[in-house]
Coordinates of C-alpha atoms in Angstrom, one line a residue:
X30 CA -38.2 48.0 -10.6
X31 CA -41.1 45.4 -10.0
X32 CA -39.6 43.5 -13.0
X33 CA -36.2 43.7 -11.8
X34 CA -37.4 42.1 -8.6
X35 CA -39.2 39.2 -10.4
X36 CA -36.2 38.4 -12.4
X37 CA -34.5 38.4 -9.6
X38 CA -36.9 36.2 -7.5
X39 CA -37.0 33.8 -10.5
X40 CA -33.2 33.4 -10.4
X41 CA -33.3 32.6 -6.8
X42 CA -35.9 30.2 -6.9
X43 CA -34.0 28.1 -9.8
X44 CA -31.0 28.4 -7.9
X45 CA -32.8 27.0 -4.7
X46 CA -34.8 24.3 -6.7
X47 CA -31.0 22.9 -8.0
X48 CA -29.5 23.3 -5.0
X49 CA -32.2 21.3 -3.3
X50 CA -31.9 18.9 -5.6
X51 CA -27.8 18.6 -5.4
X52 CA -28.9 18.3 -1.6
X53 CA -31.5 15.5 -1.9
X54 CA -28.6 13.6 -3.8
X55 CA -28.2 10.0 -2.3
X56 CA -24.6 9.6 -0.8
X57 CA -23.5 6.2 -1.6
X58 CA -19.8 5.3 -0.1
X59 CA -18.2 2.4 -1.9
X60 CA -15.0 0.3 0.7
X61 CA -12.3 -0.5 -1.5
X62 CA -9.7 -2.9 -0.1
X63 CA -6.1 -3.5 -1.0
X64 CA -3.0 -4.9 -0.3
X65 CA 0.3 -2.8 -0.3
X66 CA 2.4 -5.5 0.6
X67 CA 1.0 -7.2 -2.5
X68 CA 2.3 -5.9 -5.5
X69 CA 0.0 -7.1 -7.5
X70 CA -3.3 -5.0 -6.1
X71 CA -0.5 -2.2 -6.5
X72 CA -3.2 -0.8 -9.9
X73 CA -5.4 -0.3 -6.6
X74 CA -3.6 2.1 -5.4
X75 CA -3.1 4.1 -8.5
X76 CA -6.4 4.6 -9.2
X77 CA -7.1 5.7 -5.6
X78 CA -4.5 8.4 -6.5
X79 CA -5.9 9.7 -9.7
X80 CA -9.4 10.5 -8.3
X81 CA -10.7 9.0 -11.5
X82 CA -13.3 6.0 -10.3
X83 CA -15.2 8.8 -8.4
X84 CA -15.5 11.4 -11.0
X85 CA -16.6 8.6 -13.4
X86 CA -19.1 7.5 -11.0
X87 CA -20.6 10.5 -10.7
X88 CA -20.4 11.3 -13.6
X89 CA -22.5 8.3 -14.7
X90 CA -24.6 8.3 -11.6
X91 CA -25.8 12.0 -11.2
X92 CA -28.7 10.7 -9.1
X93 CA -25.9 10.2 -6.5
X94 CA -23.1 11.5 -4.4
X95 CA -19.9 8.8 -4.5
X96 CA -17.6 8.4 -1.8
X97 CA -15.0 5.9 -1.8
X98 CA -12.8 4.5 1.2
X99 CA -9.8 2.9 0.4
X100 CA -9.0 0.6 2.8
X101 CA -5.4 -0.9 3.5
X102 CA -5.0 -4.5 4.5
X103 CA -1.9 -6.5 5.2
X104 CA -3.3 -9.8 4.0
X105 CA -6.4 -10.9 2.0
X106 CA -8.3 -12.6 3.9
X107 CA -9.6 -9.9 6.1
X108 CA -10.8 -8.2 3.1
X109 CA -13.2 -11.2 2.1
X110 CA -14.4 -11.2 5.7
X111 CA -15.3 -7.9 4.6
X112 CA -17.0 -8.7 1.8
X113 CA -19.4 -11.2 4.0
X114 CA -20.5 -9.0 6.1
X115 CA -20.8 -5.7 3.3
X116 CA -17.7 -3.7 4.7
X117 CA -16.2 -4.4 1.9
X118 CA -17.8 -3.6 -1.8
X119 CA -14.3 -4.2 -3.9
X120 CA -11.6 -6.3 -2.5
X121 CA -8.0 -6.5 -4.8
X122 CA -7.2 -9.9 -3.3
X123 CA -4.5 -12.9 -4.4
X124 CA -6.1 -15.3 -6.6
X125 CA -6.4 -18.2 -4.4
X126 CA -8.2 -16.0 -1.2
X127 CA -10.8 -15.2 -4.5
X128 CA -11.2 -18.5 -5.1
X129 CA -11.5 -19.3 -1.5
X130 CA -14.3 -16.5 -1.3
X131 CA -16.7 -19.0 -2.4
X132 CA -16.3 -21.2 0.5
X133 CA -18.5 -18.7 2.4
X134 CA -20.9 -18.1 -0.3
X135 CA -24.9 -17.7 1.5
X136 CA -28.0 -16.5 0.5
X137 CA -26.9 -12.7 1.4
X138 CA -22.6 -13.3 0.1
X139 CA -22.4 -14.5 -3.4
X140 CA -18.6 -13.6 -4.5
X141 CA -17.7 -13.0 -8.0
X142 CA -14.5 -12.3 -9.4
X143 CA -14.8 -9.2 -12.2
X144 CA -11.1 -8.0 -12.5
X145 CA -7.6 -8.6 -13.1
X146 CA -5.0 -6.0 -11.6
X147 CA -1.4 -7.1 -11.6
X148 CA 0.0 -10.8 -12.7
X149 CA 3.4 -12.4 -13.1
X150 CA 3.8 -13.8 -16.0
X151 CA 5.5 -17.8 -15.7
X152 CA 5.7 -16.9 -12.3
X153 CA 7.8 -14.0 -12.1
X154 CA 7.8 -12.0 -9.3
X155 CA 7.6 -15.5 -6.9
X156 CA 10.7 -16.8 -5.6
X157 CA 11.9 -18.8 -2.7
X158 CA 15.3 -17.9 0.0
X159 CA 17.1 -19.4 2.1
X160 CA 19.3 -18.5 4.9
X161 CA 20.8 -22.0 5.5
X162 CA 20.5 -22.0 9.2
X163 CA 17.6 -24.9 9.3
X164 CA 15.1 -27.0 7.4
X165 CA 12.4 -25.4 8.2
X166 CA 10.2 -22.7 5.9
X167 CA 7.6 -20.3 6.1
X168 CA 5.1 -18.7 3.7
X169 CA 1.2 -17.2 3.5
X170 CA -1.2 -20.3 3.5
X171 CA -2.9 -21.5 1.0
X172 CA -1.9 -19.1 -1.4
X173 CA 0.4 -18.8 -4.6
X174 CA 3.7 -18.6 -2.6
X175 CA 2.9 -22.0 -1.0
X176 CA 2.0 -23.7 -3.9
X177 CA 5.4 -22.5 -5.2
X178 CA 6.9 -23.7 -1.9
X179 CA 5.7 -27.2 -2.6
X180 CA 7.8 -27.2 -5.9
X181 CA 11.1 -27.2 -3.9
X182 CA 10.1 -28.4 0.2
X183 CA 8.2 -30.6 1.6
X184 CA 9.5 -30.3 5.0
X185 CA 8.1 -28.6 8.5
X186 CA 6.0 -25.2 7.2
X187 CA 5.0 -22.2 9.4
X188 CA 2.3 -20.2 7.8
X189 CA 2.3 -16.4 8.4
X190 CA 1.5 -13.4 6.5
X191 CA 5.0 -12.5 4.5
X192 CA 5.8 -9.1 6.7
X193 CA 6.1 -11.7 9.7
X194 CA 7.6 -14.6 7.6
X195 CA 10.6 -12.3 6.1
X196 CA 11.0 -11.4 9.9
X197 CA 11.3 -14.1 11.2
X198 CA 13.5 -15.2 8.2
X199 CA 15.9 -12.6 9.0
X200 CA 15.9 -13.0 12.0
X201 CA 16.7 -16.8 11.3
X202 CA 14.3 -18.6 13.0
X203 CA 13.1 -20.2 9.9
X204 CA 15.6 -21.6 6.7
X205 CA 13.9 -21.3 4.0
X206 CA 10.8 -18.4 2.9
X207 CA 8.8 -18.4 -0.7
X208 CA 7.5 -15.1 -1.3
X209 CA 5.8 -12.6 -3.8
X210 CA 7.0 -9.2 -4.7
X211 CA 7.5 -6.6 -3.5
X212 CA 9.6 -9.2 -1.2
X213 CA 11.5 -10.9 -3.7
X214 CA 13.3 -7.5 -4.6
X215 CA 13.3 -7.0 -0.7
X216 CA 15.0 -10.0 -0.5
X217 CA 17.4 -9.7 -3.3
X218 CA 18.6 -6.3 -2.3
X219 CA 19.3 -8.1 1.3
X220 CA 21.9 -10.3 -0.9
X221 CA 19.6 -13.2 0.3
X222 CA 20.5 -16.7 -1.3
X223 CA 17.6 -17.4 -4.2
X224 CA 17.3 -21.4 -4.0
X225 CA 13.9 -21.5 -6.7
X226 CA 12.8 -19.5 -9.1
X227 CA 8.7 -19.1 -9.8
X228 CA 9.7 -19.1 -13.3
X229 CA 11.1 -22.5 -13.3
X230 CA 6.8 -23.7 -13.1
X231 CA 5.9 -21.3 -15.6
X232 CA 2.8 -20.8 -14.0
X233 CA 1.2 -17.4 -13.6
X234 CA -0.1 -16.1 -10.9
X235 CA -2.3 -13.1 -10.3
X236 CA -4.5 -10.9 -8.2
X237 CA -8.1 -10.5 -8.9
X238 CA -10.7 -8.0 -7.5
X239 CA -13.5 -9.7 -5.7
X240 CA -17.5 -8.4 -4.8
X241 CA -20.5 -9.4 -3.4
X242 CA -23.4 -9.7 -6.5
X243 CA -25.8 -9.9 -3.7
X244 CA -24.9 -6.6 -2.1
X245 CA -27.6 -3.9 -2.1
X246 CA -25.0 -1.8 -4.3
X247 CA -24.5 -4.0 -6.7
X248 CA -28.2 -5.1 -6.6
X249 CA -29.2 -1.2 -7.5
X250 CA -26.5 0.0 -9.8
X251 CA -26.1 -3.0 -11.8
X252 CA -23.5 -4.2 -14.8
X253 CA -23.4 -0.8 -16.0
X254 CA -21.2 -0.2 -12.0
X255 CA -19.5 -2.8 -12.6
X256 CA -18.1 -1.6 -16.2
X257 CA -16.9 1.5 -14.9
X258 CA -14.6 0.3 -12.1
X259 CA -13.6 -2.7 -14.9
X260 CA -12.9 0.2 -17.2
X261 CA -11.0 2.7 -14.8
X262 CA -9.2 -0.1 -13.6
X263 CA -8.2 -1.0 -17.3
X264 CA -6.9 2.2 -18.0
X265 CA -4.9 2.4 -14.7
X266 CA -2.6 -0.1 -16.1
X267 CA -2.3 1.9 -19.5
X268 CA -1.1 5.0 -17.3
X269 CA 1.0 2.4 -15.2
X270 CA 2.6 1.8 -18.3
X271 CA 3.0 4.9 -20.0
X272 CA 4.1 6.8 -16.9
X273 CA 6.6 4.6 -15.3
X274 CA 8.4 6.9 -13.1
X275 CA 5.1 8.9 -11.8
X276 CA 4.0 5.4 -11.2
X277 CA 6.8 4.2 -9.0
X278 CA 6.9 7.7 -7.8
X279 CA 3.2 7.7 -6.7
X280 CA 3.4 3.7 -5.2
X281 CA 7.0 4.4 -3.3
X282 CA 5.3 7.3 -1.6
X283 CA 1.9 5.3 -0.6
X284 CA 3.5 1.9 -0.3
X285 CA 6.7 3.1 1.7
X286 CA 8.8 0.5 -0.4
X287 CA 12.0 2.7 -1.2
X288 CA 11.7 3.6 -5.3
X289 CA 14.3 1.0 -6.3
X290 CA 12.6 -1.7 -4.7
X291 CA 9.4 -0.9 -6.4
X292 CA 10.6 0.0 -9.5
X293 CA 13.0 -3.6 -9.5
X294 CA 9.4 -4.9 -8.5
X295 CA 7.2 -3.7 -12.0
X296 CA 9.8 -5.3 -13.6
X297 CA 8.1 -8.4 -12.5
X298 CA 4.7 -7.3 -12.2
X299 CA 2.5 -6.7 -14.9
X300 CA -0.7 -4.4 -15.8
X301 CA -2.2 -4.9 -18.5
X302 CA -6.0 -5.3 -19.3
X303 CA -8.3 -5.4 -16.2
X304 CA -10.8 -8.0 -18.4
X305 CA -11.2 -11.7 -17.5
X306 CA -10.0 -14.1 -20.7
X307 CA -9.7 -17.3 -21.6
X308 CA -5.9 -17.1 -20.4
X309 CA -6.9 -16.2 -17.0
X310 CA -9.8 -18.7 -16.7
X311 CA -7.1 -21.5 -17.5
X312 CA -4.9 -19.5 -14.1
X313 CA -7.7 -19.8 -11.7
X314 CA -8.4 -23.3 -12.9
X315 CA -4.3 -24.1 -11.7
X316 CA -5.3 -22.4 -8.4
X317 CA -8.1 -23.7 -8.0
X318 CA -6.7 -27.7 -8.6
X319 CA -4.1 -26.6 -6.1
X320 CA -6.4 -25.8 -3.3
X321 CA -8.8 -28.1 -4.3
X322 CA -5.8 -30.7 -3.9
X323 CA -5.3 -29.6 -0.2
X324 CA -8.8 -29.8 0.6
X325 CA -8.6 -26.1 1.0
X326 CA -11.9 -25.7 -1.5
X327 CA -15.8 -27.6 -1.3
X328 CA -16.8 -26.3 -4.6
X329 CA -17.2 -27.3 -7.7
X330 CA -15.4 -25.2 -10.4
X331 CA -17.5 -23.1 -12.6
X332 CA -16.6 -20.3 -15.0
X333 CA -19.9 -18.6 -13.8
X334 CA -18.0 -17.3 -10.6
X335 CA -16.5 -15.0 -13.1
X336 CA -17.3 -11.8 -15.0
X337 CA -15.5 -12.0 -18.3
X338 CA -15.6 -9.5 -21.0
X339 CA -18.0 -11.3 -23.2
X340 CA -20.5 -9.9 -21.3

């Protein structure tokens, strides 16, 4: 009996002393911002879905205890601001609000861009309306749809973020609106009069996922962090395109874009590889001569604001 209850005293103890130590585990909660009315950070919100960047985390990390907050943004500005001020640890923004990231850059906010998630490939997916009541447009500022917008009009502009504009648009207090998806299918579905096509520029145009390298969790977990969302987010994109209908199932349902419109929508939006190339260098060099162009940018250009996969 005395041996039973040493046993027994011995289990308990080893299940105490690995308890305690699942205790003592450091939380760490990552903020992860997207856009749904972007399609293009649309490989965000998969990935929130499948529960995967957490399990990976911890499974590489079993000195902590992940969390991850997925927050929703209509625009991406407001996700940069979070990145300033650490709120924000991964923000899925538009190419040019990356680019414009660096504008804030300080000793404590040094942005790099690591990611790809969605493109449009020769600018599909970008397309400008009108309504033919007036010569006057709207669009987001100083992003991708504008630069379109300047293909086609050089008239009297209202900047807004796109929900707004395509109100205001149907509500015909503007002519003329250049958008990205989902909007373009939006828009088309309305029976709304297509005037310019983004693939008559044949430029692409993508969304990028943005950090902070001078954050303390970047600081303290390092590349090998950084390789892991890369990777999960890679992978998304290869479920995206295997699973098509769980896809637009899944996005439809956190997006509340009706299933046609999204699935008309990754008809123009691709998902491919997460990993920064030589292609996509060559598209934030076009954004970045844009905004440089409007005076939009006080940097020089530098292909050491990016994480590719070389390294």
């Amino acid at each position: 009996m005395k041996k039973y209850f040493l046993i027994l005293g011995l289990m308990v103890s080893i299940f105490l002393i690995s308890f305690n130590k699942m205790t003592d585990k450091k939380t760490i909660t990552l903020n992860v911002g997207y856009q749904s009315p972007t399609a293009a950070t649309w490989g965000a919100i998969v990935m929130k879905n499948s529960g995967e960047l957490e399990k990976r985390l911890n499974d590489s990390f079993p000195e902590y205890n992940f969390k991850i907050n997925w927050i929703d943004s209509p625009t991406g500005m407001p996700l940069i601001n979070g990145l300033t001020s650490e709120k924000i640890d991964f923000a899925f923004v538009g190419d040019m609000p990356a680019l414009l990231s660096k504008n804030f850059k300080n000793k404590n906010f040094s942005p790099k861009i690591i990611a790809i998630d969605g493109r449009g490939i020769g600018g599909r997916g970008q397309a400008i309306f009108s309504n033919g009541v007036s010569n006057s447009a709207t669009t987001a500022y100083g992003s991708s749809a504008e630069r379109l917008l300047n293909y086609y009009f050089s008239g009297k502009t209202t900047y807004q973020d796109l929900a707004s504009g395509l109100q205001a648009f149907d509500n015909k207090k503007v002519g003329i609106i250049s958008v990205w998806e989902p909007y373009v299918s939006i828009l088309e579905n309305k029976g709304a009069k297509k005037v310019y096509d983004g693939t008559n520029t044949n430029i692409d145009y993508l969304s990028a996922v943005v950090i902070n390298s001078e954050s303390q969790n970047n600081k303290k977990l390092k590349k090998k962090f950084l390789n892991i969302f890369i990777e999960t987010l890679s992978e998304t994109h290869d479920w995206i395109s295997q699973n098509r209908q769980e896809a637009i199932d899944i996005l439809s349902k956190n997006t509340g874009f009706q299933k046609n419109i999204v699935t008309e929508t990754l008809n123009n939006i691709t998902f491919n590889s997460s990993y920064i190339g030589k292609g996509e260098l060559k598209t934030f060099k076009s954004s970045y001569d844009f905004l440089k162009k409007r005076n939009l940018i006080d940097y020089d250009y530098d292909n050491d604001f990016f994480y590719v996969k070389s390294e």
